[in-house]
Amino acid sequence: MSSAEQLVEGLKLLVDEGKVKTDRDSLVTFGKDWTKIYEPTPLAIVFPKSTAQVQAIVKFANENRIGLVPSGGRTGLSAGAVATNGEIVVAFDSMNQILELNENDRTVKCQAGVITQQLQDYAEDNGLYYPVDFASAGSSQLGGNLSTNAGGIKVIRYGMSRDWVAGLTVVTGKGDVIELNKDLAKNNTGYDLRHLFIGAEGTLGFITEATMKLTRKPSDLTVLVLGLPDISNTMDVLQAFQQKIDLTAYEFFSHQAMQHVLRHSDISAPFESEAPYYALLEFEAVSDQVMDDAMAIFESCVEKGWVVDGVISQSETQANNLWRLREGISESISVHTPYKNDISVVVSKVPAFLNEINEVVTNHYPDFEIIWFGHIGDGNLHLNILKPADLPKEAFFAKCQQVNKWVFDIVEKYRGSISAEHGVGLVKKDYLEYTRSAVEIEYLRGIKRVFDPNNIMNPGKVIDL
Amino acid sequence: MKVLVAVKRVIDYNVKVRVKPDNTGVDLTNVKMAMNPFCEIAVEEAVRLKEKGVATEIVVVSIGPKAAQEQIRTALALGADRGIHVETDEEIQSLAAAKLLKAVVDKEQPSLVILGKQSIDNDNNQTGQMLAALAGYPQGTFASEVSVDGDKVKVTREIDGGLMTVSLNLPAIVTTDLRLNEPRYASLPNIMKAKKKPLESTTPADLGVDVTPRLTTLKVEAPAQRQAGIKVADVAELVDKLKNEAKVI
C-alpha cells in the first residue's frame, strides 16, 4: 500500500494538470451529497475528462486497492456519493459535453457530467424534449441520474430515467470499457447489461457516456390543483381522470406541506377553501375537447364528494406557480432538519398504507409534525418528519431510527419498496432486506463480484460484500 | 358603480420569444398565449372592488382575434359579469385601441376604467393615457393602491424615488402597476359558471373606428447574444483583464 502522498502523485499523472484536488474545501464539497449525516473524508478529488481517463483511474485504483466514489451533481439523498473512508472521489464535472445529436434516431449522446437541465434545454433548442424532470434538475448530472435511476415528477407518463437510455459506455470495476446496447431500439441478444448499471450507484462500474432518447415536446401543459377532503379518494380521482386524459403528472401534498411553502415563499394558496390534501394534475390541453372532459370529470368528482375545490392554470406563469406549491416543499422544510423517507407501494394500496404509517407515528410521537407529499400517481410517497424545535438533533434522529423500523415493517407488509427513487447508498443499506429477500441479495453480491472483484467501486454502498 | 376592464391577449410571459427569420416581427405560430399580466392585475382590482361592495358590475373588454375570447372567459371566471369582444385580425396599435375603448366607454358609461399600464408584447404604455385624453377623463397611472370614496378615486402612483397620491373625480381611468395586488387563480367552479355569462361580439366597423396602423415596423431583431464568461486563474489576471481589456480600472 502506497502512502497518501504517493497515491495523489500517481493520480496526477492520469489526468490533466490541476485536475486533482486535495484542499480542505474541495474534499468537503465533493466528498458528500445532499445528505448531511456523514462526515466526508476523501483522500483526493479527481476530475477526469474522458472515458480513457476514467479507465486509467479505475486501473490505478485496482493496482493500489483504493476505493473510488463517483460524484455527480451531489443532490443524492441516500449518501450514495459520500466518501467516508479515505476513498478517491471521481467527480464528473469536467465531463459535461453533449457529444452528438441524431435527429433521425431522436437520440443525443452525452458525457456523464452533463447537467439534467442542460440536456433538457439542448433538446428543446432542437425541437425535442427530454422528459425526466425533478426539483434538482438544475444541479443533478446525467451519470448520477442513471446510477440512481432517478424518477421525478413525470414518471406517470414518461417513466424513470432507465426508460430513456438507448446505450451506455461504462468502465467496469475491472477497468474494462464496454459499450452497452449500441443505442439500438431492438437488440435481443441475451442479458441486457445496460440495466444492471442503471440504478447500481456506481458499485459495478462508472457510466461515462450515455445515449439518451428524446421525444416530442408536450404542448399546452395545463395544471390543475384540487382540494381533497380524504386521502382515500385520491386514487378514485386519479382513476376518473385517467379514463379520459393522459396525465403527465399526478402529485399530492398535505395541507401542512403547503403551509410551509406559503410561509417560505411569495406564492399564494390556490384557493380559499382548505383541504387536508391536495392533488396536482398536469396534462396537455391540446383541444377544447380535453378541457371539456377535464371540467366534466371535475364536476363529477365534486358531486361524489371526492373533491371540494380546484383551480386551473390560465398561463404558463400560473402553471409554474402551481408547480412551486409542490416543488418548493423540500426546500421549505429543510430548516426543520427533517427525517426523510422515500417509499412506494402499488398505487391501489397508497391510502391504506399512508394511514397506517400516520397512525403509528402519531400514536408514539404525537409532537412530531408529519409532512406528506409525493408522486402518488406512481405509488411513490415522500414521508418527512420535522424535528420539534426543542428536541436536540441526536435525540430526534435516535427516535427516527425507531420510526424507520415501523415504517419499513409496514412497507414490507404492503410489499412495497424502502427506496422508490432515492437509491440505497449508505442510508438504506441496512434495510434492504425489507424489500429484497436474502436469496436475492446474495445474487446481487455475485454480480458485484463479477464486475468489481477487488471491491473498488463505491465500496460499502447498496450492499456489503 | 360600473367598472370597465380592458384585457389583452399576448404571448405568455414564460415563452422564449423568437423573432421571425425575415425580421418582420415575432413568431406567433404555436406559441402559448395568455392574458397580459398587468391586465390580470386590473381584473383582480375590479373584482376586489366588487367584493368590497364598491363596484356593482364588471364589464370586461378585449380587442383582438377570435381566440381573445379565451382571455375574456378567464376574466369572467375571475369574477367579471359580462364580456365584450371587439373582433379583429388587424394589427391594433395603441391609438386604435384607445379609440375602440373610447367607443365602448361611450356605450357603457362606466364610472371607472381599469387597464394594465402596458402590455408585455409591445411595452408601449400608451393606451390608458390616450383613452383618458379621448374620453376627457382624469387618469391615475401606475397605480399601486386604489380606493374609491364617494365620487372620487384615490390612486397611489409609483414614481421615481417614492409614491404620489392623486385624487380623481369619477369617471376616471386607472392603469395598474405590478404591486397593486396579487391576482388569484381561476377556480374550476367559476370557470364553469363563466361559460354561462354573456359575451357580446362587435367589430371596429360596428364601433365606427378606423384601425389602420399609423406606424410601420421597419425591422424586429433579437437582442445581441451575450458572450460567455471566462474563468481567471488568479487575482493578478483578473486585475490585468479589468485594466487592459475591460479598461474599467
XYZ file of C-alpha atoms in Angstrom:
714
model
C 0.000 0.000 0.000
C 1.435 3.338 -1.035
C 1.392 6.374 1.168
C -1.244 9.013 0.658
C 1.195 11.434 -0.991
C 2.396 8.785 -3.422
C -1.191 7.935 -4.339
C -2.016 11.563 -5.043
C 1.143 11.993 -7.124
C 0.313 8.835 -9.076
C -3.212 10.064 -9.645
C -1.968 13.378 -11.034
C -0.204 11.521 -13.849
C -3.528 10.145 -15.118
C -5.463 13.367 -15.702
C -4.895 16.914 -16.940
C -2.968 19.401 -14.892
C -4.850 20.847 -11.939
C -7.492 18.110 -12.097
C -6.620 16.533 -8.762
C -7.641 18.473 -5.694
C -6.784 17.824 -2.068
C -7.599 21.148 -0.415
C -9.999 21.039 2.512
C -12.829 22.900 0.715
C -12.798 20.549 -2.260
C -12.639 17.450 -0.071
C -15.702 18.548 1.881
C -17.642 19.800 -1.151
C -17.037 16.872 -3.477
C -16.878 14.228 -0.763
C -20.579 14.312 0.028
C -24.063 14.611 -1.419
C -27.238 16.292 -0.152
C -27.335 14.038 2.940
C -25.599 15.829 5.742
C -25.311 12.975 8.209
C -21.888 11.591 7.281
C -18.527 13.289 7.635
C -16.730 13.244 4.267
C -13.086 12.093 4.457
C -11.889 11.510 0.902
C -8.205 11.195 0.047
C -8.446 13.330 -3.081
C -10.870 14.544 -5.738
C -10.067 13.767 -9.358
C -11.772 15.312 -12.399
C -11.345 13.120 -15.482
C -12.442 14.496 -18.841
C -12.741 11.316 -20.909
C -13.653 7.660 -20.715
C -9.964 6.833 -21.194
C -9.020 8.872 -18.132
C -11.742 7.203 -16.060
C -10.407 3.837 -17.192
C -6.884 4.821 -16.138
C -8.183 5.884 -12.716
C -10.030 2.576 -12.223
C -6.943 0.574 -13.179
C -4.867 2.688 -10.810
C -7.366 2.079 -8.005
C -7.233 -1.668 -8.617
C -3.443 -1.705 -8.526
C -3.402 0.271 -5.299
C -6.517 -1.299 -3.803
C -8.133 2.036 -3.032
C -11.853 2.690 -3.265
C -13.440 5.082 -5.782
C -16.589 7.093 -5.086
C -18.428 8.690 -8.037
C -19.685 12.247 -7.678
C -22.185 13.953 -9.981
C -24.393 16.894 -9.029
C -24.253 15.804 -5.370
C -28.004 16.071 -4.930
C -28.445 12.441 -3.834
C -30.464 11.773 -0.694
C -29.136 8.352 0.295
C -25.401 9.039 0.713
C -24.594 7.022 -2.396
C -21.906 9.578 -3.309
C -20.348 10.147 0.102
C -16.696 9.245 0.714
C -16.400 8.323 4.383
C -13.405 6.060 4.206
C -10.423 7.762 2.564
C -11.540 6.959 -0.970
C -10.717 8.842 -4.162
C -13.744 10.786 -5.383
C -14.192 10.706 -9.156
C -16.119 13.899 -9.954
C -17.677 14.081 -13.410
C -17.927 17.892 -13.511
C -15.355 18.121 -16.326
C -17.188 15.541 -18.439
C -20.046 17.884 -19.305
C -20.074 17.775 -23.105
C -23.100 16.955 -25.220
C -21.388 14.912 -27.910
C -23.820 14.202 -30.706
C -27.456 14.745 -31.624
C -29.036 12.280 -34.005
C -32.336 13.707 -35.180
C -33.401 10.639 -37.140
C -32.880 8.354 -34.177
C -34.137 11.084 -31.824
C -31.198 10.411 -29.521
C -28.446 12.502 -28.010
C -25.103 11.220 -26.801
C -23.814 12.891 -23.653
C -20.921 12.633 -21.252
C -21.923 11.570 -17.748
C -21.383 15.012 -16.238
C -23.988 16.773 -18.394
C -26.451 18.519 -16.097
C -30.070 17.399 -16.438
C -31.310 20.881 -17.262
C -28.527 21.301 -19.835
C -29.866 18.202 -21.586
C -33.471 19.430 -21.295
C -32.556 22.835 -22.748
C -30.466 21.304 -25.514
C -33.363 19.047 -26.513
C -35.772 21.997 -26.558
C -33.409 24.102 -28.639
C -33.542 21.302 -31.188
C -37.324 20.990 -31.149
C -37.309 17.894 -28.960
C -37.856 17.058 -25.302
C -36.123 15.156 -22.515
C -38.963 14.347 -20.154
C -37.272 13.173 -16.962
C -37.590 16.096 -14.581
C -37.322 16.740 -10.869
C -36.678 19.562 -8.428
C -32.872 19.183 -8.571
C -32.650 19.187 -12.403
C -30.559 22.342 -12.322
C -27.719 20.586 -10.451
C -28.030 16.845 -10.921
C -25.907 15.176 -13.569
C -26.935 12.539 -16.059
C -24.477 9.945 -14.732
C -25.920 10.334 -11.250
C -29.484 10.236 -12.584
C -28.768 6.929 -14.292
C -26.795 5.453 -11.407
C -29.785 6.111 -9.162
C -32.401 5.575 -11.894
C -33.897 8.932 -10.966
C -37.650 9.308 -11.336
C -39.262 12.633 -10.534
C -42.459 14.371 -11.451
C -43.332 12.979 -14.899
C -42.957 9.267 -14.247
C -46.663 8.585 -14.639
C -46.427 9.471 -18.328
C -42.762 9.067 -19.251
C -41.307 6.504 -16.843
C -37.980 6.595 -14.996
C -34.505 7.564 -16.262
C -33.985 3.917 -17.192
C -36.645 4.131 -19.871
C -34.734 6.828 -21.790
C -31.395 5.102 -22.140
C -30.561 3.874 -25.644
C -26.959 2.999 -24.893
C -24.208 3.349 -22.306
C -20.446 3.405 -22.227
C -19.172 2.130 -18.903
C -15.847 1.442 -17.227
C -16.304 -1.735 -15.173
C -14.708 -2.299 -11.785
C -12.112 -4.455 -13.530
C -11.137 -1.497 -15.694
C -12.719 -2.676 -18.954
C -14.529 -0.199 -21.192
C -17.710 -1.702 -22.636
C -20.458 -0.270 -24.793
C -23.875 -1.454 -23.782
C -26.732 -1.859 -26.291
C -25.103 0.299 -29.007
C -28.105 2.697 -28.982
C -30.371 0.081 -30.587
C -34.141 0.087 -30.197
C -34.244 -3.667 -30.683
C -31.428 -5.893 -29.535
C -32.469 -9.254 -28.169
C -29.062 -10.793 -27.739
C -29.178 -12.088 -24.213
C -28.569 -10.265 -20.930
C -29.038 -6.521 -21.167
C -26.163 -5.309 -19.020
C -27.255 -1.713 -19.577
C -29.964 -2.184 -16.970
C -27.543 -3.613 -14.410
C -25.520 -0.412 -14.463
C -28.621 1.793 -14.217
C -29.506 2.114 -10.546
C -26.281 0.388 -9.420
C -24.996 3.593 -7.765
C -21.574 3.065 -9.276
C -20.983 -0.212 -7.441
C -20.338 -2.240 -10.625
C -18.535 0.420 -12.649
C -18.873 4.028 -13.730
C -21.118 5.242 -16.544
C -19.004 7.639 -18.621
C -21.271 8.278 -21.613
C -24.951 7.749 -22.287
C -27.092 7.961 -25.385
C -30.458 9.271 -24.283
C -33.725 9.028 -26.169
C -35.701 12.202 -26.791
C -39.338 12.737 -27.650
C -41.875 15.288 -28.864
C -42.316 18.318 -26.663
C -45.725 18.318 -24.990
C -47.851 21.319 -25.866
C -50.143 23.484 -23.755
C -49.330 21.824 -20.456
C -52.069 22.782 -18.058
C -52.035 22.336 -14.298
C -54.974 21.619 -12.026
C -54.769 21.749 -8.249
C -57.644 20.038 -6.438
C -58.553 20.041 -2.758
C -59.307 16.570 -1.408
C -61.226 16.048 1.833
C -59.962 12.494 2.316
C -56.801 10.720 1.238
C -58.742 7.594 0.341
C -60.342 9.414 -2.599
C -57.082 10.391 -4.282
C -56.950 7.162 -6.209
C -60.588 7.471 -7.293
C -59.811 10.950 -8.634
C -56.739 9.617 -10.428
C -58.752 6.827 -11.994
C -61.537 9.185 -13.059
C -59.095 11.440 -14.905
C -57.045 8.626 -16.386
C -60.086 7.083 -18.020
C -60.241 10.068 -20.372
C -57.000 12.020 -20.188
C -53.314 11.077 -20.393
C -51.876 12.780 -17.338
C -48.254 13.920 -17.436
C -48.176 14.255 -13.655
C -50.281 13.324 -10.645
C -48.759 14.638 -7.445
C -50.091 15.131 -3.978
C -49.192 17.099 -0.884
C -50.729 17.626 2.520
C -52.103 20.909 3.822
C -49.197 21.141 6.302
C -46.727 20.719 3.439
C -48.344 23.586 1.533
C -48.367 25.812 4.611
C -44.582 25.518 4.785
C -44.219 26.521 1.138
C -46.543 29.509 1.553
C -44.635 30.723 4.604
C -41.312 30.232 2.882
C -42.040 31.944 -0.441
C -44.056 34.680 -2.121
C -46.619 32.450 -3.823
C -50.225 32.286 -2.729
C -52.631 29.496 -1.877
C -54.534 28.067 -4.864
C -57.949 28.780 -3.352
C -59.550 29.951 -0.133
C -61.172 26.712 0.953
C -58.865 24.443 2.935
C -58.456 20.735 2.388
C -56.300 18.216 4.244
C -54.744 17.027 0.987
C -54.203 18.474 -2.461
C -53.652 16.785 -5.809
C -51.765 18.413 -8.649
C -52.585 17.132 -12.127
C -50.911 18.087 -15.356
C -51.965 17.261 -18.899
C -51.723 18.535 -22.442
C -54.742 20.755 -23.072
C -54.401 20.410 -26.814
C -58.078 20.851 -27.668
C -61.310 22.224 -26.269
C -62.454 18.612 -26.025
C -59.731 17.812 -23.486
C -60.659 20.881 -21.439
C -64.341 19.986 -21.570
C -63.515 16.438 -20.453
C -61.416 17.773 -17.576
C -64.268 20.053 -16.489
C -66.814 17.257 -16.662
C -64.600 14.922 -14.615
C -64.005 17.676 -12.068
C -67.744 18.237 -11.778
C -68.467 14.572 -11.205
C -65.652 14.333 -8.628
C -67.225 17.254 -6.745
C -70.661 15.615 -6.882
C -69.226 12.419 -5.431
C -67.598 14.399 -2.611
C -64.060 13.420 -3.629
C -63.031 16.988 -4.386
C -64.001 20.224 -2.601
C -62.419 22.893 -4.801
C -59.986 23.338 -7.643
C -58.095 25.773 -9.844
C -56.682 25.545 -13.333
C -53.688 27.416 -14.732
C -54.526 30.101 -17.294
C -50.927 30.731 -18.332
C -47.514 29.156 -18.061
C -46.694 31.538 -15.247
C -49.661 30.253 -13.281
C -48.757 26.662 -14.162
C -45.237 27.246 -12.825
C -46.533 28.875 -9.663
C -48.889 25.976 -9.013
C -45.965 23.580 -9.516
C -43.980 25.570 -6.965
C -46.554 24.599 -4.323
C -45.334 21.057 -4.815
C -41.708 21.502 -5.807
C -40.920 24.018 -3.076
C -41.782 21.636 -0.231
C -38.365 20.014 0.284
C -36.610 23.341 0.415
C -39.177 24.971 2.685
C -38.972 22.262 5.342
C -35.189 21.830 5.251
C -34.762 24.318 8.131
C -36.573 21.833 10.370
C -33.892 19.137 9.865
C -36.446 16.651 8.587
C -36.236 12.902 8.762
C -36.954 11.870 5.161
C -38.153 8.673 3.662
C -38.911 7.782 0.068
C -41.117 4.740 -0.142
C -43.503 3.148 -2.601
C -46.318 0.645 -2.872
C -48.628 -0.258 -5.735
C -50.991 2.609 -6.464
C -54.127 0.908 -5.177
C -52.637 0.441 -1.698
C -51.440 4.023 -1.183
C -54.291 5.350 1.027
C -54.300 2.396 3.455
C -50.509 2.400 3.565
C -50.318 6.133 4.296
C -52.978 5.961 7.008
C -51.219 3.116 8.749
C -47.904 4.974 8.890
C -49.653 8.136 10.081
C -51.304 6.220 12.871
C -48.148 4.511 14.106
C -46.068 7.679 14.107
C -48.701 9.928 15.721
C -49.505 7.316 18.375
C -45.899 7.083 19.509
C -44.716 10.624 18.863
C -47.726 12.951 18.966
C -45.467 16.039 18.925
C -43.877 15.098 15.574
C -45.140 17.037 12.576
C -45.598 14.707 9.627
C -45.315 16.162 6.125
C -46.552 14.034 3.242
C -46.045 14.654 -0.429
C -45.073 12.657 -3.427
C -45.651 11.205 -6.829
C -48.813 9.480 -5.767
C -49.715 8.533 -9.333
C -46.753 6.116 -9.231
C -47.408 4.965 -5.651
C -44.359 6.927 -4.509
C -44.647 8.789 -1.198
C -42.180 11.112 0.452
C -42.587 10.919 4.207
C -40.994 13.769 6.126
C -40.992 14.198 9.872
C -39.917 17.575 11.201
C -37.710 17.894 14.233
C -39.578 19.597 17.092
C -37.651 22.817 17.824
C -36.926 21.906 21.452
C -35.651 18.381 20.729
C -31.870 18.027 20.222
C -30.798 16.679 16.842
C -29.268 13.482 18.260
C -32.359 12.633 20.283
C -34.559 13.302 17.255
C -32.569 11.073 14.932
C -32.430 8.347 17.596
C -36.223 8.389 17.727
C -36.308 8.357 13.926
C -34.324 5.124 13.897
C -37.278 3.634 15.721
C -39.644 5.255 13.206
C -37.629 3.644 10.401
C -38.303 0.227 11.835
C -42.077 0.829 11.982
C -42.208 2.363 8.550
C -40.230 -0.431 6.944
C -42.289 -3.098 8.708
C -45.351 -1.526 7.110
C -43.540 -1.286 3.755
C -42.748 -4.988 3.959
C -46.330 -5.826 4.914
C -47.632 -3.935 1.863
C -44.929 -5.476 -0.376
C -43.539 -2.023 -1.110
C -40.069 -0.572 -1.628
C -37.890 1.061 1.029
C -36.454 3.325 -1.667
C -38.675 4.341 -4.549
C -36.347 6.710 -6.348
C -33.600 7.889 -3.990
C -31.465 4.757 -4.127
C -29.867 2.833 -1.278
C -26.401 4.304 -0.691
C -25.424 4.163 2.966
C -28.718 5.422 4.327
C -30.905 2.488 3.305
C -28.321 -0.294 3.110
C -29.210 -1.852 6.452
C -32.876 -2.023 5.465
C -32.527 -3.614 2.047
C -33.909 -6.912 3.352
C -37.337 -5.329 3.853
C -37.705 -5.163 0.072
C -35.207 -7.731 -1.230
C -35.023 -11.311 0.023
C -31.794 -12.729 1.455
C -31.530 -15.056 -1.527
C -31.880 -12.148 -3.943
C -29.284 -10.063 -2.105
C -26.842 -12.968 -2.416
C -27.325 -12.847 -6.205
C -26.611 -9.093 -6.111
C -23.338 -9.848 -4.349
C -22.483 -12.392 -7.016
C -22.994 -9.784 -9.741
C -20.857 -7.271 -7.849
C -18.012 -9.812 -7.637
C -18.096 -10.374 -11.394
C -17.722 -6.699 -12.317
C -15.706 -5.492 -9.346
C -13.703 -8.366 -7.822
C -11.484 -6.080 -5.743
C -14.408 -4.073 -4.309
C -13.026 -0.810 -5.624
C -16.209 0.759 -6.987
C -18.138 2.776 -4.418
C -17.349 0.223 -1.692
C -19.854 -0.194 1.118
C -22.775 1.297 -0.802
C -26.008 -0.635 -1.539
C -24.621 -3.993 -0.321
C -21.608 -5.237 1.620
C -19.526 -7.987 0.099
C -70.856 51.567 -9.820
C -69.937 50.061 -13.147
C -66.272 49.168 -13.803
C -64.885 48.530 -17.275
C -61.700 46.459 -17.513
C -59.670 46.063 -20.695
C -57.639 42.858 -21.171
C -55.220 41.896 -23.914
C -54.192 38.521 -25.302
C -50.376 38.412 -25.519
C -47.541 35.879 -25.717
C -47.280 34.023 -22.423
C -44.769 35.674 -20.136
C -42.813 32.413 -19.833
C -42.395 31.719 -23.534
C -38.972 32.224 -25.063
C -39.774 34.760 -27.759
C -38.336 34.059 -31.215
C -38.015 36.592 -33.998
C -39.247 35.556 -37.456
C -36.370 34.741 -39.834
C -37.362 37.618 -42.138
C -37.219 40.153 -39.233
C -40.803 41.324 -39.781
C -41.949 40.511 -36.266
C -42.193 37.917 -33.521
C -43.054 34.338 -34.407
C -46.528 33.579 -33.006
C -47.148 30.172 -34.567
C -47.878 27.500 -31.954
C -46.844 29.881 -29.209
C -48.679 29.779 -25.896
C -50.823 32.903 -25.412
C -52.219 34.246 -22.152
C -53.715 37.332 -20.556
C -51.245 40.225 -20.230
C -50.021 40.140 -16.578
C -50.877 43.832 -15.988
C -54.408 43.132 -17.246
C -54.687 40.264 -14.759
C -53.953 42.802 -12.048
C -56.615 45.127 -13.491
C -59.219 42.341 -13.396
C -58.222 41.412 -9.844
C -58.591 45.036 -8.697
C -62.059 45.281 -10.212
C -63.085 42.016 -8.566
C -61.809 43.270 -5.207
C -63.831 46.477 -5.630
C -66.884 44.339 -6.259
C -66.178 42.156 -3.229
C -65.957 45.322 -1.118
C -69.369 46.330 -2.391
C -67.974 49.360 -4.265
C -68.427 48.028 -7.787
C -71.767 46.616 -8.788
C -70.965 45.407 -12.290
C -67.708 44.497 -14.017
C -67.608 44.583 -17.804
C -64.516 43.137 -19.446
C -63.485 44.102 -22.964
C -60.822 42.672 -25.246
C -59.752 43.645 -28.752
C -58.269 41.002 -30.999
C -58.800 37.790 -32.933
C -61.481 35.193 -32.186
C -59.147 33.446 -29.722
C -59.098 36.548 -27.478
C -62.423 35.231 -26.170
C -60.339 32.812 -24.075
C -58.946 35.738 -22.110
C -62.422 37.252 -21.709
C -63.657 33.892 -20.372
C -60.760 33.868 -17.921
C -61.748 37.336 -16.685
C -65.362 36.170 -16.365
C -64.157 33.183 -14.321
C -62.200 35.531 -12.097
C -65.350 37.497 -11.328
C -66.290 39.840 -14.200
C -70.005 39.852 -15.029
C -70.092 40.137 -18.794
C -67.756 40.439 -21.738
C -67.407 42.486 -24.902
C -65.214 41.177 -27.686
C -64.122 43.641 -30.370
C -63.160 41.103 -33.000
C -60.432 41.971 -35.493
C -57.481 40.219 -37.097
C -55.788 43.547 -37.889
C -52.731 44.780 -36.050
C -54.109 47.165 -33.425
C -51.790 49.966 -32.372
C -52.188 51.973 -29.168
C -54.201 54.811 -30.705
C -56.598 52.436 -32.449
C -57.028 50.504 -29.199
C -57.733 53.740 -27.326
C -60.323 54.810 -29.927
C -62.067 51.437 -29.786
C -62.124 51.575 -25.987
C -63.458 55.151 -26.168
C -66.352 53.867 -28.292
C -67.036 51.156 -25.699
C -66.821 53.723 -22.876
C -69.376 55.939 -24.693
C -71.736 52.992 -24.911
C -71.243 51.564 -21.425
C -70.733 54.783 -19.438
C -68.604 53.158 -16.698
C -67.612 55.123 -13.579
C -64.138 53.616 -13.596
C -61.982 52.118 -16.360
C -59.062 49.929 -15.240
C -56.304 48.919 -17.681
C -52.847 47.458 -17.352
C -50.144 50.131 -17.514
C -48.731 48.389 -20.584
C -48.852 45.083 -22.417
C -45.764 42.882 -22.298
C -45.701 42.308 -26.064
C -45.038 45.861 -27.270
C -44.397 47.658 -23.969
C -45.952 50.861 -25.323
C -47.547 52.211 -22.158
C -49.863 54.493 -24.156
C -53.391 53.111 -24.385
C -54.604 54.178 -20.933
C -53.272 57.710 -21.335
C -54.681 58.059 -24.862
C -58.070 56.793 -23.720
C -58.087 59.373 -20.898
C -57.379 62.134 -23.390
C -60.007 60.940 -25.898
C -62.678 60.465 -23.230
C -61.776 63.614 -21.339
C -61.465 61.606 -18.085
C -58.815 62.164 -15.403
C -56.126 59.496 -15.230
C -54.235 57.770 -12.398
C -51.439 55.745 -13.961
C -49.005 53.190 -12.436
C -51.361 52.518 -9.544
C -50.073 50.614 -6.534
C -53.176 51.365 -4.453
C -56.717 52.281 -5.443
C -59.532 53.346 -3.125
C -62.919 54.695 -4.134
C -64.605 57.198 -1.837
C -67.931 58.609 -2.981
C -67.489 60.269 -6.357
C -63.689 60.289 -6.111
C -61.000 57.662 -6.533
C -57.672 57.929 -4.734
C -54.767 56.434 -6.657
C -51.302 55.901 -5.202
C -48.776 56.013 -8.045
C -45.286 54.589 -8.180
C -42.945 57.333 -9.306
C -39.176 57.758 -9.280
C -37.962 57.884 -5.698
C -41.328 57.493 -3.995
C -45.095 57.424 -4.130
C -47.535 60.076 -5.273
C -51.188 60.021 -4.305
C -53.723 61.679 -6.577
C -57.440 62.123 -6.145
C -59.545 61.905 -9.307
C -63.162 62.754 -9.954
C -65.156 59.831 -11.300
C -65.488 58.753 -14.047
C -61.738 58.117 -14.307
C -59.046 55.953 -15.893
C -56.678 53.877 -13.752
C -53.706 51.905 -15.070
C -52.191 49.212 -12.881
C -48.615 48.596 -11.774
C -47.194 45.278 -10.570
C -47.544 45.876 -6.851
C -51.227 46.789 -6.875
C -52.365 43.274 -5.997
C -51.676 39.606 -6.493
C -54.161 38.068 -8.935
C -55.993 34.925 -7.875
C -56.343 31.695 -9.841
C -59.483 30.945 -11.783
C -61.309 28.293 -9.801
C -62.852 25.390 -11.681
C -66.379 26.001 -10.374
C -66.112 29.641 -11.506
C -64.799 28.625 -14.928
C -67.901 26.512 -15.378
C -70.154 29.365 -14.249
C -68.285 31.744 -16.596
C -69.416 29.712 -19.587
C -72.965 30.920 -18.953
C -72.057 34.599 -18.586
C -72.959 36.876 -21.537
C -70.271 37.664 -24.099
C -71.215 40.160 -26.769
C -69.254 40.440 -30.004
C -68.677 43.563 -32.046
C -66.166 44.862 -34.632
C -64.186 48.063 -35.224
C -66.566 48.799 -38.123
C -69.625 48.447 -35.840
C -67.974 50.906 -33.452
C -67.135 53.233 -36.322
C -63.403 53.227 -35.694
C -60.713 53.217 -38.384
C -57.928 50.968 -37.071
C -55.495 51.417 -39.957
C -51.964 51.361 -38.455
C -50.242 54.767 -38.276
C -46.788 53.326 -37.621
C -44.778 50.979 -39.828
C -42.457 48.431 -38.278
C -39.197 48.503 -40.192
C -37.365 45.649 -38.554
C -37.506 43.398 -35.494
C -34.277 41.932 -34.201
C -33.390 39.653 -31.304
C -31.101 41.201 -28.686
C -27.394 40.573 -29.240
C -26.199 37.222 -27.866
C -24.390 37.558 -24.579
C -20.766 36.487 -24.639
C -19.886 33.511 -22.461
C -17.981 34.334 -19.275
C -14.438 33.247 -18.645
C -12.620 31.946 -15.590
C -9.445 33.618 -14.465
C -6.658 31.789 -12.663
C -5.895 34.355 -10.013
C -6.434 37.886 -8.796
C -3.490 39.214 -10.814
C -5.031 38.017 -14.072
C -8.399 39.480 -13.080
C -6.853 42.874 -12.332
C -4.874 42.710 -15.567
C -8.002 41.995 -17.594
C -10.018 44.699 -15.860
C -7.227 47.168 -16.562
C -6.169 46.246 -20.079
C -9.167 44.528 -21.688
C -12.235 45.958 -19.993
C -10.400 49.206 -19.230
C -12.565 49.838 -16.177
C -9.755 50.387 -13.686
